[in-house]
CSV table of C-alpha atoms in Angstrom, one decimal:
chain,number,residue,atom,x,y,z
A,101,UNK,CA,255.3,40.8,214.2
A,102,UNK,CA,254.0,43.1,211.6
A,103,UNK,CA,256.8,42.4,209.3
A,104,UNK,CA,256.5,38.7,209.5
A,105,UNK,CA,252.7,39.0,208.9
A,106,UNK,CA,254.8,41.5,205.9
A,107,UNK,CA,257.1,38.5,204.6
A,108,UNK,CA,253.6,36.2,204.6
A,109,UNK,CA,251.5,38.6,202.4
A,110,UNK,CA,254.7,39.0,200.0
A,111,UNK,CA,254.9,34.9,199.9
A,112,UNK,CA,251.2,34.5,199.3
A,113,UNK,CA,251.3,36.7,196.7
A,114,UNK,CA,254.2,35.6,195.2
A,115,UNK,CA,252.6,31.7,195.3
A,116,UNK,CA,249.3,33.0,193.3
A,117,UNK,CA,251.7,34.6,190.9
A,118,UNK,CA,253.7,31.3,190.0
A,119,UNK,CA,249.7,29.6,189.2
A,120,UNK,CA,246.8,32.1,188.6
A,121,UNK,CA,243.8,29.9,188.9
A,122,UNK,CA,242.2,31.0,185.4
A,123,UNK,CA,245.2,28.8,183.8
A,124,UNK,CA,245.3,25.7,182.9
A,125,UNK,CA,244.3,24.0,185.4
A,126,UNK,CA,246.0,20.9,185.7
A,127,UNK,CA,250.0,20.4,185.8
A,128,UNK,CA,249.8,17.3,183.4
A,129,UNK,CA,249.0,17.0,180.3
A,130,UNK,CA,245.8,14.7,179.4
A,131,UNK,CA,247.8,12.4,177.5
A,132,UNK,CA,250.3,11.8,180.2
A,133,UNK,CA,248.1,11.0,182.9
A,134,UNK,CA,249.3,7.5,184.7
A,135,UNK,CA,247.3,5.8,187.8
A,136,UNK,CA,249.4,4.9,190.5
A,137,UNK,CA,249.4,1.3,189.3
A,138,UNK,CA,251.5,2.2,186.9
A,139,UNK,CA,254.2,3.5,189.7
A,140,UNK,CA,254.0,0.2,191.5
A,141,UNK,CA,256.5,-2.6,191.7
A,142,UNK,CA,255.6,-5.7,189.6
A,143,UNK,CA,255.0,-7.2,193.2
A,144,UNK,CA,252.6,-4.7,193.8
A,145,UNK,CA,250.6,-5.1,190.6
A,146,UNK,CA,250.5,-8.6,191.1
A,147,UNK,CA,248.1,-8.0,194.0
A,148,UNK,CA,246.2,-5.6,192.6
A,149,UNK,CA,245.6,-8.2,189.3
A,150,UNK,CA,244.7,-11.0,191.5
A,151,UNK,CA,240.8,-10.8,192.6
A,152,UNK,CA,241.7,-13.6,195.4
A,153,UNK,CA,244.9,-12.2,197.0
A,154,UNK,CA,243.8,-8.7,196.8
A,155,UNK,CA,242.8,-7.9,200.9
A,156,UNK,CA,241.3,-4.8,199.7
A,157,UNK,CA,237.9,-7.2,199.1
A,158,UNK,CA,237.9,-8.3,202.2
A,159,UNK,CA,236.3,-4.9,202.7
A,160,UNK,CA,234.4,-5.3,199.8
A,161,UNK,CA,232.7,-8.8,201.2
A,162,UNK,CA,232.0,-7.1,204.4
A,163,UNK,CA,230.7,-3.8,202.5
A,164,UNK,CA,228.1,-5.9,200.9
A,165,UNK,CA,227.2,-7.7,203.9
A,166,UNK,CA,226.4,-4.7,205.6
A,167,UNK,CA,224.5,-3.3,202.4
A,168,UNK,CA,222.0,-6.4,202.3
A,169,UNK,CA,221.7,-6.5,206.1
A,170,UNK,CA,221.7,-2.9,207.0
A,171,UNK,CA,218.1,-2.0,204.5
A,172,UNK,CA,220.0,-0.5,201.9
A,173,UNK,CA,219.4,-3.3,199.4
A,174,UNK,CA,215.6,-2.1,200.2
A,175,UNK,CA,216.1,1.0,197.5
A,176,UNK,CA,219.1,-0.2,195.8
A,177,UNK,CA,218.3,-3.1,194.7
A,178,UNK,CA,220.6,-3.4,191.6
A,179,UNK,CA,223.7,-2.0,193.4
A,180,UNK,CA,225.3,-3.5,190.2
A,181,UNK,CA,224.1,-1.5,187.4
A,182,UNK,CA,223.2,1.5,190.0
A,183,UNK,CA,226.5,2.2,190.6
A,184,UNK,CA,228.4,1.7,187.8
A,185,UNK,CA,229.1,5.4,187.6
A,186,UNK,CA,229.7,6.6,191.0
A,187,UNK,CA,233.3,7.3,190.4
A,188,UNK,CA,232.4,10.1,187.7
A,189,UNK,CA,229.4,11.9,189.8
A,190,UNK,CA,231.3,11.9,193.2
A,191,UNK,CA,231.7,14.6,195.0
A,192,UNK,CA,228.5,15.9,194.0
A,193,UNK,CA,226.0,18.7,195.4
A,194,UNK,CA,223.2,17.5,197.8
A,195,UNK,CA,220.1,18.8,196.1
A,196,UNK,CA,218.3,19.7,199.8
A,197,UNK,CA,221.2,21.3,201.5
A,198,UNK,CA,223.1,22.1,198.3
A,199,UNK,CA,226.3,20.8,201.1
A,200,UNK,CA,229.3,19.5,199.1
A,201,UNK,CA,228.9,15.4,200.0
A,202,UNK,CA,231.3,12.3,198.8
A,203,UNK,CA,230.2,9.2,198.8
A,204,UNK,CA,231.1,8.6,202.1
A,205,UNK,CA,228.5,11.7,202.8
A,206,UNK,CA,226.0,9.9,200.7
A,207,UNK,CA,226.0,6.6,202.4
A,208,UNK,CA,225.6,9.3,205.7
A,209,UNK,CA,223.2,10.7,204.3
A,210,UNK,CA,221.0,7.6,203.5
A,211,UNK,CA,221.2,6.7,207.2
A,212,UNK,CA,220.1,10.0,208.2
A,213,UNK,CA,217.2,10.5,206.0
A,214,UNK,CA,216.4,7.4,205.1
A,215,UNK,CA,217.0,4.9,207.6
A,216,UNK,CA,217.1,7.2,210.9
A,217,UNK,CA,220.2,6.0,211.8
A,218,UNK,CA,222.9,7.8,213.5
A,219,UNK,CA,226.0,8.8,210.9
A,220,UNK,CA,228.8,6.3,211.1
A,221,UNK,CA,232.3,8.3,211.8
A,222,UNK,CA,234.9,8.8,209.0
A,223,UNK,CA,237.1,6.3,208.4
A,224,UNK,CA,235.6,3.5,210.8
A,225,UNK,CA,235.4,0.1,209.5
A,226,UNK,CA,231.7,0.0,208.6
A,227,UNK,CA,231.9,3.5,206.6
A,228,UNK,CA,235.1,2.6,204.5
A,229,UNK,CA,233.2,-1.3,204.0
A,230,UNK,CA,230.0,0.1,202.5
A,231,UNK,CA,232.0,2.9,200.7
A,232,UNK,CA,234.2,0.1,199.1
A,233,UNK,CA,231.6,-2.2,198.0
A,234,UNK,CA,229.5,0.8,196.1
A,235,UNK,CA,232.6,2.1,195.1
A,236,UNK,CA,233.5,-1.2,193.5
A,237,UNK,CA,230.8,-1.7,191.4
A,238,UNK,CA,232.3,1.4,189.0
A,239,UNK,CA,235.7,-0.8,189.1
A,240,UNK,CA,236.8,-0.8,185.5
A,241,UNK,CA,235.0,2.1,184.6
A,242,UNK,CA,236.5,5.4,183.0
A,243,UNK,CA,236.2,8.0,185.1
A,244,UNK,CA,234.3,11.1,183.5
A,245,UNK,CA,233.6,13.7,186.4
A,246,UNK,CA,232.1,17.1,185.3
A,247,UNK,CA,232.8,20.3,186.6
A,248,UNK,CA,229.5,22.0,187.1
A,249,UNK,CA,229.4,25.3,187.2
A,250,UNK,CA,227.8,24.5,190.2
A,251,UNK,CA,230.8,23.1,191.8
A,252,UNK,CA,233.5,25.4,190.1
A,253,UNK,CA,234.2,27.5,193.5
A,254,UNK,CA,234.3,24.2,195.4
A,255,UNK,CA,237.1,22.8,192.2
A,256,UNK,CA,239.0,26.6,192.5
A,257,UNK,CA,239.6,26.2,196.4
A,258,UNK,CA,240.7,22.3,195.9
A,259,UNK,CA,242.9,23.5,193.2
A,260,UNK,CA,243.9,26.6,196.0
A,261,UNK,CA,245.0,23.7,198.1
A,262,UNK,CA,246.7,21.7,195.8
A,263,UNK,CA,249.1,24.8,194.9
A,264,UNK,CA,249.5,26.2,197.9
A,265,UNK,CA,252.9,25.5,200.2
A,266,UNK,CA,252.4,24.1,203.8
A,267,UNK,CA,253.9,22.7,206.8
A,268,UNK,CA,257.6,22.7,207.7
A,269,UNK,CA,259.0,21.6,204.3
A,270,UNK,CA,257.3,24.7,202.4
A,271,UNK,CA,255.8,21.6,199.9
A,272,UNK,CA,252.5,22.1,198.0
A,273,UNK,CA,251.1,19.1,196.2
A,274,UNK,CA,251.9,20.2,192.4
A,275,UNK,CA,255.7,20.3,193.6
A,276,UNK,CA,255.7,16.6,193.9
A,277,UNK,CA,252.7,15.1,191.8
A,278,UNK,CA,253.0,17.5,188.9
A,279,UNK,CA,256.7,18.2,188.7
A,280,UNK,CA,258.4,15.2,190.2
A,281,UNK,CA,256.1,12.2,189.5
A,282,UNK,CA,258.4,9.0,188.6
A,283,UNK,CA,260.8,10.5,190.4
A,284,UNK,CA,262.0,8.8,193.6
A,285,UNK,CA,262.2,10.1,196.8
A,286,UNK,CA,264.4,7.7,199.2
A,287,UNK,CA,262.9,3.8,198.0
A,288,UNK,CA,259.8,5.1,196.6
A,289,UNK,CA,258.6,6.0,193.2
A,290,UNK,CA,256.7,9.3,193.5
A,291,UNK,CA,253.4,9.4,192.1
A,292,UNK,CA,250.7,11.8,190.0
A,293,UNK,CA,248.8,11.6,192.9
A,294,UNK,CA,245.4,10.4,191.7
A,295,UNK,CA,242.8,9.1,194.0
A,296,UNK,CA,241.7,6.7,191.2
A,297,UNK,CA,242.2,3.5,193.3
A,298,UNK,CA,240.9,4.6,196.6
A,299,UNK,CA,239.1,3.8,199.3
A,300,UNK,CA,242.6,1.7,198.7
A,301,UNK,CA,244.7,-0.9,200.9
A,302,UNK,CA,248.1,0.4,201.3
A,303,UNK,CA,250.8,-1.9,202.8
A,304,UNK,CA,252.2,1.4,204.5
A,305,UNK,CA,249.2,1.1,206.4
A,306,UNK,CA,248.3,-2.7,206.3
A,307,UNK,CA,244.8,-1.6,206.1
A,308,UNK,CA,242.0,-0.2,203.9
A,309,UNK,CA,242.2,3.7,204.1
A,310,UNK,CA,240.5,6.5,202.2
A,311,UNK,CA,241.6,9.4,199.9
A,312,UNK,CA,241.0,12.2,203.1
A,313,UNK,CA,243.5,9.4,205.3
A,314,UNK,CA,245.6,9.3,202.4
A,315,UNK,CA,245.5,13.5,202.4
A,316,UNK,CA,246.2,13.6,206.0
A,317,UNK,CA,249.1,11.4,205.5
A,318,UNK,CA,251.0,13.6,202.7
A,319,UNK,CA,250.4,16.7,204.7
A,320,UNK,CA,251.9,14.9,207.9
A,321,UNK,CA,254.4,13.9,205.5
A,322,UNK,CA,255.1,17.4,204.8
A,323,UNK,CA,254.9,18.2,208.9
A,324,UNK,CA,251.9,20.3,208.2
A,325,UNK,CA,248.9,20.1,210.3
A,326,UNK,CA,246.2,18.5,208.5
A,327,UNK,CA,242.6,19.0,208.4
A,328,UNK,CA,240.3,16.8,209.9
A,329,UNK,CA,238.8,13.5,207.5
A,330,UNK,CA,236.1,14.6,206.0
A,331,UNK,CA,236.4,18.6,206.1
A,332,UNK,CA,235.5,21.2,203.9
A,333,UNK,CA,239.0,21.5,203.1
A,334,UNK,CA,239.6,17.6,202.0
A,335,UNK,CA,236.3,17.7,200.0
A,336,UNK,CA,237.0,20.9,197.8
A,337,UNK,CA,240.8,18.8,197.2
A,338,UNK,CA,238.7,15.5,196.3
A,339,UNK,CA,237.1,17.3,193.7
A,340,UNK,CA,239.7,19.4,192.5
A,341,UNK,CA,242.0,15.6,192.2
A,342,UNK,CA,238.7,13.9,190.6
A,343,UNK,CA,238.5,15.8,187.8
A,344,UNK,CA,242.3,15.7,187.9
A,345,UNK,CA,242.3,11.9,186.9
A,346,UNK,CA,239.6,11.9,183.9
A,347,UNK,CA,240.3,9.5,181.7
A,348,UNK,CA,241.8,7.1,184.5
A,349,UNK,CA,239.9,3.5,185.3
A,350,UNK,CA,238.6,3.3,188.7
A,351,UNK,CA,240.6,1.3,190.1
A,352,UNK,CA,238.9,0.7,194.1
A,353,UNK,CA,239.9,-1.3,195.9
A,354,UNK,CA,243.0,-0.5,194.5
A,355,UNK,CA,246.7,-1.6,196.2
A,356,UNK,CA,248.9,1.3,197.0
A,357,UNK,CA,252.1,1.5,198.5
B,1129,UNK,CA,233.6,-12.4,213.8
B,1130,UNK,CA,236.5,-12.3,211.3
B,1131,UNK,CA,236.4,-12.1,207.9
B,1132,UNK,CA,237.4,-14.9,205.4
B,1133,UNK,CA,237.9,-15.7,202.6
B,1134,UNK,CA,238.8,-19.0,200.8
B,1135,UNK,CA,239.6,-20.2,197.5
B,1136,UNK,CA,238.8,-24.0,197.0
B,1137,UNK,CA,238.0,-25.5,193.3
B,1138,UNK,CA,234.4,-26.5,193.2
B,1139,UNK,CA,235.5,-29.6,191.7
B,1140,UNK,CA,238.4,-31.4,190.7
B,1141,UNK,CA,239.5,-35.1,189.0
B,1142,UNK,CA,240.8,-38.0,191.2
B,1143,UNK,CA,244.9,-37.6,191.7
B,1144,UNK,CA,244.4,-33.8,190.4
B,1145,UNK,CA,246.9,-31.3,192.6
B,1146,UNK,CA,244.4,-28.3,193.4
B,1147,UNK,CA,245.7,-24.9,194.7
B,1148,UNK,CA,244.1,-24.3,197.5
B,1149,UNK,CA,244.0,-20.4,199.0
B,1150,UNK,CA,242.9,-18.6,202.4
B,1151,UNK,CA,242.9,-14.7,203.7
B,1152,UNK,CA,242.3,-14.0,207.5
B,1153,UNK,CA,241.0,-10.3,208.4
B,1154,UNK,CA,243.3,-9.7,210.8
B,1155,UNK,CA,245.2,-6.5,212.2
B,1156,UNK,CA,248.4,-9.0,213.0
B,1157,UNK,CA,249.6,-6.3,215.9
B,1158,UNK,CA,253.3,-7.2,216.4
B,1159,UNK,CA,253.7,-5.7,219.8
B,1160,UNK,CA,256.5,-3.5,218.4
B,1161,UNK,CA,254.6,-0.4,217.5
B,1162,UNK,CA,254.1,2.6,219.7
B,1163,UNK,CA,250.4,4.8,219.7
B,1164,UNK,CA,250.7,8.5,219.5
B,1165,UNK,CA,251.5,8.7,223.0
B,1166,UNK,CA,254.2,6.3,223.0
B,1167,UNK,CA,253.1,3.5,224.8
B,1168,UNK,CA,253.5,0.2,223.2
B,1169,UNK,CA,250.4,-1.3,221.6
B,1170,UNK,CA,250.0,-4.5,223.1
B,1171,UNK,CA,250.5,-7.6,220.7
B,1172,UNK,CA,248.1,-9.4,218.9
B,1173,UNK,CA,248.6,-12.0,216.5
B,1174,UNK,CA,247.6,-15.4,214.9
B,1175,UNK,CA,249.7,-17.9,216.0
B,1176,UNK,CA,248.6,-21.1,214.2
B,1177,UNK,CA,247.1,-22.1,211.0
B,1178,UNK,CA,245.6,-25.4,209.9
B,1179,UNK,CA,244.3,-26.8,207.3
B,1180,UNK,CA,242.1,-30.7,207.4
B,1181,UNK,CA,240.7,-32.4,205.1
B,1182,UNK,CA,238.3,-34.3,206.6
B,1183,UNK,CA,239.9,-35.5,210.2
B,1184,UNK,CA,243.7,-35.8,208.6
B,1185,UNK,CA,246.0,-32.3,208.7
B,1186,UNK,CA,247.0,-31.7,205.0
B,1187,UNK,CA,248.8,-28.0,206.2
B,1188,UNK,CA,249.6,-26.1,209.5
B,1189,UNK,CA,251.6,-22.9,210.0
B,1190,UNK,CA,253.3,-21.4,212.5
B,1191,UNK,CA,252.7,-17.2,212.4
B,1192,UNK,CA,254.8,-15.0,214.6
B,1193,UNK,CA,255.1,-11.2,214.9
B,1194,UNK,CA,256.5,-10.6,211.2
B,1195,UNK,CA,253.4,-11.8,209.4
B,1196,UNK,CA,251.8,-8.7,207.7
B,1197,UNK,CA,248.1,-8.2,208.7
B,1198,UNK,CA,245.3,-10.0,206.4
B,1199,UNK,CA,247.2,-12.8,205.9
B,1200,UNK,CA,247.2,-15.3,202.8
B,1201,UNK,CA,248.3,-18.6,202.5
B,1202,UNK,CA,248.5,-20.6,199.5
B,1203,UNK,CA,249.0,-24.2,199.0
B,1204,UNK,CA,248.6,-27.4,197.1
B,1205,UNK,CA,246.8,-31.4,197.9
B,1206,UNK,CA,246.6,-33.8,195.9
B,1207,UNK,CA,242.6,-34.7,195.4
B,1208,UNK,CA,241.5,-38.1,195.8
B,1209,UNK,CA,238.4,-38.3,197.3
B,1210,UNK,CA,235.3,-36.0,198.2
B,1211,UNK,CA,235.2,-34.0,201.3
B,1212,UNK,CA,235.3,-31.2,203.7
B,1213,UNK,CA,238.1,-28.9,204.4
B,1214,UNK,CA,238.1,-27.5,207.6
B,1215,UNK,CA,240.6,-23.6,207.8
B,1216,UNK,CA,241.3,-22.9,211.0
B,1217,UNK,CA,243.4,-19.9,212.7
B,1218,UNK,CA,244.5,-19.7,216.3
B,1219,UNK,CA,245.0,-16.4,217.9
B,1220,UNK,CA,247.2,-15.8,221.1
B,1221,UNK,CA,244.2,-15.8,222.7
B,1222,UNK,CA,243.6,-18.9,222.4
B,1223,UNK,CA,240.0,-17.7,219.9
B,1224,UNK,CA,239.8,-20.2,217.1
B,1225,UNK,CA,238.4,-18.7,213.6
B,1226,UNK,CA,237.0,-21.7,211.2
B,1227,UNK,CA,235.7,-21.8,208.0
B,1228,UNK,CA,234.9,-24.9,206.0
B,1229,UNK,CA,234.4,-25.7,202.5
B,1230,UNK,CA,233.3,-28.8,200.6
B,1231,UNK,CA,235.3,-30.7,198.1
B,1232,UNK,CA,233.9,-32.8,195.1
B,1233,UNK,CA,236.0,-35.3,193.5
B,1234,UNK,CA,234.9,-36.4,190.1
B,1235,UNK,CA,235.6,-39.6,189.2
């Protein structure tokens, strides 16, 4: 037992060697940063370009139902203009718990604080609505998230993740998004990984799904056991992959496969 | 109460042929898939689509298990006059889901 515990330690250390964190810190270069549109069929881009056949906004009409129904439209009344940004300043720091929070923590936080309603759940349908219509309004928009200093420990333990091996394949992330993106694995094109397009429909999942679902589903993928939606763990990652994908267009509600 | 979504010119000229589009929210369950626990999730699908203008049928479909979920239908009519177009989806339930939108026909 001890000498397994032995063989870990040696592994661990032997992974921090291969990426210190004070390096650079991403495993592309800026210029050759590429959305996952751009590792799509043509079939699949055809979706995304077309605002009708696009199911990812039947989300979006739902979202915006629920935002003029449910009192949010009370405060936000320009959810247009308001939210043109929100890809670039998501994840962010609450100010009154100081609590790491994405938007899907925001729009919890609203109902908490604001509305005295109970939180929704992660990932149910009227969450991953509202998150897609606000999320929407910053469609188009170059993404431009700053690492604070702030929210540089939460950035170094999503980067942790990101290099880290796990699960019964012994993959970390950068193994396939950094070093093997355009490369295919069985029928599919691997990609860089950014979460530029989500909360996104995939055709895996004939549904709308967000960036922690599509997490969870890479570290299944990699027969790991993944951490729940919406964790600590997903969140620190989130950040770490936002500021991976500077310079990319927000894409939500993107088409993935 | 389902989503949808339709895409029907505002307007259009007499003996104009005007694309006419529609998307369902729906999870189209096949009955072929197994939960976690491997029990079979029980099917549920659309099984009929159509589309009137006024009281006469201009499109109907037949959907069975391999239709993906959210489904979209496009198609064409020929525009002579003004008036309503009715969509309508059947599920195996025997629910109907309708949505209707006007047509005006410029002269």
């Amino acid at each position: 037992m001890i000498r397994a515990f032995g063989i870990i330690g040696i592994a661990l250390l032997a992974g921090c060697s291969e990426k210190p964190v004070d390096e650079a810190a991403f495993g592309i270069a800026p210029e050759n940063i590429r959305s996952g549109y751009e590792f799509l069929t043509a079939e699949t881009q055809a979706l995304q370009n077309d605002d009708f056949a696009n199911p990812g906004l039947l989300w979006v009409q739902t979202g915006q139902g629920l935002f003029q129904d449910g009192g949010c439209a009370a405060c936000h009344n320009d959810p247009g203009t308001e939210f043109r940004s929100v890809a670039s300043t998501f994840p962010a720091l609450d100010p009154q718990s100081g609590k790491l929070i994405n938007l899907e923590g925001r729009i919890n936080l609203c109902r908490t604080r604001h509305q005295s309603l109970p939180e929704l759940p992660y990932e149910s349908d009227d969450l991953l609505a509202l998150t897609t219509f606000v999320k929407s309004r910053a469609r188009g928009g170059t993404i431009d998230y700053q690492i604070t200093d702030a929210l540089q420990p939460h950035f170094a333990a999503g980067q942790n993740y990101f290099y880290s091996k796990r699960g019964q394949f012994n993959l970390s992330c950068n193994q396939c998004h950094d070093e093997n993106a355009g490369a295919k694995m069985r029928g599919d094109t691997v990609s860089q990984g950014h979460i530029n397009g989500f909360p996104a429909y995939r055709n895996d999942w004939q549904t709308l799904g967000s960036s922690h679902r599509r997490f969870e589903a890479c570290d299944i993928a990699v027969r790991a056991d993944p951490p729940a939606l919406g964790s600590q763990t997903y969140l620190d990652l989130e950040v770490y992959l936002t500021a991976r994908g500077n310079g990319l267009t927000s894409e939500s509600p993107a088409i993935r496969r | 109460m389902r989503n949808i979504r339709l895409s029907v010119p505002d307007n259009a000229k007499s003996g104009d042929v005007i694309e006419l589009k529609a998307m369902i929210r729906h999870d189209m369950e096949s009955g072929y898939r197994v939960n976690i626990q491997g029990q079979t999730i029980a099917r549920n699908i659309l099984t009929f689509f159509e589309c009137r203008f006024d009281d006469n049928v201009i499109f109907s479909a037949d959907f069975h298990p391999g239709v993906s979920a959210n489904p979209l239908l496009k198609f064409h009519m020929r525009a002579q006059k003004s008036g309503t177009l009715t969509f309508e989806w059947t599920e195996q339930t025997g629910q109907i889901f309708t949505k209707t939108a006007a047509l005006a026909v410029l002269e």
